[in-house]
PDB file of C-alpha atoms in Angstrom:
ATOM      1  CA  UNK A   1     -34.891  50.031 -14.396  1.00  0.00           C
ATOM      2  CA  UNK A   2     -33.309  46.645 -12.879  1.00  0.00           C
ATOM      3  CA  UNK A   3     -34.470  46.062  -9.250  1.00  0.00           C
ATOM      4  CA  UNK A   4     -33.301  44.292  -6.772  1.00  0.00           C
ATOM      5  CA  UNK A   5     -35.035  42.802  -4.311  1.00  0.00           C
ATOM      6  CA  UNK A   6     -33.971  40.317  -1.527  1.00  0.00           C
ATOM      7  CA  UNK A   7     -35.862  37.806   0.860  1.00  0.00           C
ATOM      8  CA  UNK A   8     -35.351  34.606   2.950  1.00  0.00           C
ATOM      9  CA  UNK A   9     -33.646  36.124   6.141  1.00  0.00           C
ATOM     10  CA  UNK A  10     -34.615  34.535   9.184  1.00  0.00           C
ATOM     11  CA  UNK A  11     -33.131  34.560  12.833  1.00  0.00           C
ATOM     12  CA  UNK A  12     -31.262  30.109  13.096  1.00  0.00           C
ATOM     13  CA  UNK A  13     -29.532  28.702  15.510  1.00  0.00           C
ATOM     14  CA  UNK A  14     -26.011  27.981  14.582  1.00  0.00           C
ATOM     15  CA  UNK A  15     -25.230  25.013  12.117  1.00  0.00           C
ATOM     16  CA  UNK A  16     -28.999  25.676  10.277  1.00  0.00           C
ATOM     17  CA  UNK A  17     -29.906  26.457   6.613  1.00  0.00           C
ATOM     18  CA  UNK A  18     -31.584  29.499   4.873  1.00  0.00           C
ATOM     19  CA  UNK A  19     -31.934  29.791   1.616  1.00  0.00           C
ATOM     20  CA  UNK A  20     -32.054  33.701   0.603  1.00  0.00           C
ATOM     21  CA  UNK A  21     -33.888  34.780  -3.418  1.00  0.00           C
ATOM     22  CA  UNK A  22     -32.979  38.387  -5.032  1.00  0.00           C
ATOM     23  CA  UNK A  23     -35.524  39.005  -7.436  1.00  0.00           C
ATOM     24  CA  UNK A  24     -34.805  40.087 -10.234  1.00  0.00           C
ATOM     25  CA  UNK A  25     -36.526  42.818 -12.162  1.00  0.00           C
ATOM     26  CA  UNK A  26     -36.183  44.508 -15.551  1.00  0.00           C
ATOM     27  CA  UNK A  27     -32.173  42.145 -16.265  1.00  0.00           C
ATOM     28  CA  UNK A  28     -32.122  40.628 -19.432  1.00  0.00           C
ATOM     29  CA  UNK A  29     -29.674  37.937 -19.019  1.00  0.00           C
ATOM     30  CA  UNK A  30     -28.266  37.692 -22.665  1.00  0.00           C
ATOM     31  CA  UNK A  31     -26.476  40.390 -21.945  1.00  0.00           C
ATOM     32  CA  UNK A  32     -23.064  40.896 -20.489  1.00  0.00           C
ATOM     33  CA  UNK A  33     -24.250  40.228 -16.188  1.00  0.00           C
ATOM     34  CA  UNK A  34     -22.583  39.929 -13.061  1.00  0.00           C
ATOM     35  CA  UNK A  35     -24.724  38.823 -10.296  1.00  0.00           C
ATOM     36  CA  UNK A  36     -23.401  38.610  -6.697  1.00  0.00           C
ATOM     37  CA  UNK A  37     -24.474  38.593  -2.726  1.00  0.00           C
ATOM     38  CA  UNK A  38     -22.283  40.525  -0.113  1.00  0.00           C
ATOM     39  CA  UNK A  39     -23.111  40.699   3.675  1.00  0.00           C
ATOM     40  CA  UNK A  40     -22.408  43.299   6.465  1.00  0.00           C
ATOM     41  CA  UNK A  41     -22.018  41.967  10.339  1.00  0.00           C
ATOM     42  CA  UNK A  42     -22.316  45.708  13.147  1.00  0.00           C
ATOM     43  CA  UNK A  43     -19.422  47.184  12.496  1.00  0.00           C
ATOM     44  CA  UNK A  44     -17.795  45.488   9.443  1.00  0.00           C
ATOM     45  CA  UNK A  45     -17.518  46.486   6.135  1.00  0.00           C
ATOM     46  CA  UNK A  46     -19.322  45.514   3.351  1.00  0.00           C
ATOM     47  CA  UNK A  47     -17.795  42.183   2.490  1.00  0.00           C
ATOM     48  CA  UNK A  48     -18.554  39.596  -1.255  1.00  0.00           C
ATOM     49  CA  UNK A  49     -20.284  36.842  -0.486  1.00  0.00           C
ATOM     50  CA  UNK A  50     -20.483  34.838  -3.982  1.00  0.00           C
ATOM     51  CA  UNK A  51     -20.940  35.752  -7.888  1.00  0.00           C
ATOM     52  CA  UNK A  52     -22.506  34.672 -10.706  1.00  0.00           C
ATOM     53  CA  UNK A  53     -22.668  35.466 -14.291  1.00  0.00           C
ATOM     54  CA  UNK A  54     -21.828  36.277 -17.506  1.00  0.00           C
ATOM     55  CA  UNK A  55     -18.343  38.205 -17.598  1.00  0.00           C
ATOM     56  CA  UNK A  56     -17.302  36.370 -14.210  1.00  0.00           C
ATOM     57  CA  UNK A  57     -17.089  33.558 -12.235  1.00  0.00           C
ATOM     58  CA  UNK A  58     -18.660  30.726  -9.707  1.00  0.00           C
ATOM     59  CA  UNK A  59     -16.739  32.195  -7.025  1.00  0.00           C
ATOM     60  CA  UNK A  60     -16.691  32.021  -3.192  1.00  0.00           C
ATOM     61  CA  UNK A  61     -15.039  34.263  -0.466  1.00  0.00           C
ATOM     62  CA  UNK A  62     -12.876  31.612   1.489  1.00  0.00           C
ATOM     63  CA  UNK A  63     -14.934  32.224   5.167  1.00  0.00           C
ATOM     64  CA  UNK A  64     -18.138  29.791   3.278  1.00  0.00           C
ATOM     65  CA  UNK A  65     -16.796  27.417   0.469  1.00  0.00           C
ATOM     66  CA  UNK A  66     -17.918  24.294   0.431  1.00  0.00           C
ATOM     67  CA  UNK A  67     -20.693  26.030   2.333  1.00  0.00           C
ATOM     68  CA  UNK A  68     -22.472  28.895   0.400  1.00  0.00           C
ATOM     69  CA  UNK A  69     -24.123  27.693  -3.017  1.00  0.00           C
ATOM     70  CA  UNK A  70     -25.280  30.480  -5.282  1.00  0.00           C
ATOM     71  CA  UNK A  71     -27.435  29.941  -8.236  1.00  0.00           C
ATOM     72  CA  UNK A  72     -29.923  31.443 -10.949  1.00  0.00           C
ATOM     73  CA  UNK A  73     -33.181  30.144 -12.238  1.00  0.00           C
ATOM     74  CA  UNK A  74     -33.285  31.929 -15.120  1.00  0.00           C
ATOM     75  CA  UNK A  75     -36.975  31.499 -15.725  1.00  0.00           C
ATOM     76  CA  UNK A  76     -37.990  32.497 -12.581  1.00  0.00           C
ATOM     77  CA  UNK A  77     -35.489  35.896 -12.358  1.00  0.00           C
ATOM     78  CA  UNK A  78     -34.645  34.938  -9.041  1.00  0.00           C
ATOM     79  CA  UNK A  79     -31.074  34.659  -7.780  1.00  0.00           C
ATOM     80  CA  UNK A  80     -30.339  31.723  -4.825  1.00  0.00           C
ATOM     81  CA  UNK A  81     -28.336  31.299  -1.897  1.00  0.00           C
ATOM     82  CA  UNK A  82     -27.751  28.364   0.113  1.00  0.00           C
ATOM     83  CA  UNK A  83     -26.594  28.376   3.590  1.00  0.00           C
ATOM     84  CA  UNK A  84     -25.744  25.289   5.215  1.00  0.00           C
ATOM     85  CA  UNK A  85     -23.738  25.267   7.735  1.00  0.00           C
ATOM     86  CA  UNK A  86     -24.595  28.550   9.900  1.00  0.00           C
ATOM     87  CA  UNK A  87     -21.804  30.399  12.365  1.00  0.00           C
ATOM     88  CA  UNK A  88     -23.097  33.285  14.474  1.00  0.00           C
ATOM     89  CA  UNK A  89     -20.305  34.840  12.357  1.00  0.00           C
ATOM     90  CA  UNK A  90     -22.301  35.277   8.769  1.00  0.00           C
ATOM     91  CA  UNK A  91     -24.419  37.703  11.073  1.00  0.00           C
ATOM     92  CA  UNK A  92     -25.637  40.249   8.285  1.00  0.00           C
ATOM     93  CA  UNK A  93     -27.403  41.641   6.530  1.00  0.00           C
ATOM     94  CA  UNK A  94     -26.588  40.026   3.004  1.00  0.00           C
ATOM     95  CA  UNK A  95     -27.908  42.473  -0.549  1.00  0.00           C
ATOM     96  CA  UNK A  96     -27.697  41.478  -3.945  1.00  0.00           C
ATOM     97  CA  UNK A  97     -25.998  43.624  -6.478  1.00  0.00           C
ATOM     98  CA  UNK A  98     -25.328  43.224 -10.120  1.00  0.00           C
ATOM     99  CA  UNK A  99     -23.411  45.087 -12.286  1.00  0.00           C
ATOM    100  CA  UNK A 100     -23.502  45.082 -16.658  1.00  0.00           C
ATOM    101  CA  UNK A 101     -19.867  45.567 -16.234  1.00  0.00           C
ATOM    102  CA  UNK A 102     -16.440  44.991 -13.731  1.00  0.00           C
ATOM    103  CA  UNK A 103     -13.595  46.619 -15.731  1.00  0.00           C
ATOM    104  CA  UNK A 104     -10.969  43.274 -14.285  1.00  0.00           C
ATOM    105  CA  UNK A 105     -12.304  44.346 -11.242  1.00  0.00           C
ATOM    106  CA  UNK A 106     -12.470  41.411  -8.277  1.00  0.00           C
ATOM    107  CA  UNK A 107     -15.942  40.378  -8.909  1.00  0.00           C
ATOM    108  CA  UNK A 108     -16.434  39.873  -5.046  1.00  0.00           C
ATOM    109  CA  UNK A 109     -15.177  43.616  -4.723  1.00  0.00           C
ATOM    110  CA  UNK A 110     -18.471  45.883  -4.112  1.00  0.00           C
ATOM    111  CA  UNK A 111     -16.920  49.283  -6.246  1.00  0.00           C
ATOM    112  CA  UNK A 112     -18.346  48.090 -10.421  1.00  0.00           C
ATOM    113  CA  UNK A 113     -21.587  46.856  -8.406  1.00  0.00           C
ATOM    114  CA  UNK A 114     -24.433  50.093  -9.880  1.00  0.00           C
ATOM    115  CA  UNK A 115     -27.378  48.231  -8.511  1.00  0.00           C
ATOM    116  CA  UNK A 116     -28.685  46.767  -5.309  1.00  0.00           C
ATOM    117  CA  UNK A 117     -31.596  45.461  -2.654  1.00  0.00           C
ATOM    118  CA  UNK A 118     -31.814  46.852   0.147  1.00  0.00           C
ATOM    119  CA  UNK A 119     -31.190  43.556   1.578  1.00  0.00           C
ATOM    120  CA  UNK A 120     -32.592  41.060   3.954  1.00  0.00           C
ATOM    121  CA  UNK A 121     -31.536  40.382   7.760  1.00  0.00           C
ATOM    122  CA  UNK A 122     -29.941  36.852   8.916  1.00  0.00           C
ATOM    123  CA  UNK A 123     -29.429  36.003  11.905  1.00  0.00           C
ATOM    124  CA  UNK A 124     -27.094  33.238  13.705  1.00  0.00           C
ATOM    125  CA  UNK A 125     -27.403  32.479  17.460  1.00  0.00           C
ATOM    126  CA  UNK A 126     -24.585  29.407  19.172  1.00  0.00           C
TER     127      UNK A 126
END
């Protein structure tokens, strides 16, 4: 059974940085997969932030492109999201998610992701 556990959230001032981690267990990187970060701000829908995997390209939402970087350390079974130049509008609960098949869906759409972590809160103050 695949499990995802996020960590690294916190409170920072605008312009600061954070690195989120997602520990991945019960998962084989030799198979088809896509891992992604999503976020959900207060009163907002869940939105895709970044994706990486064998069945999806490394992609970013336009709102974070150039500021956030997704990466993975396969040896450590960990997915990362480096967030720089944070803005108050980046305030949200951040989730990592995984799927074995996108079935033609955009990698930053939450529709086809079957496994989700519990989330880690990021708060950016102005």
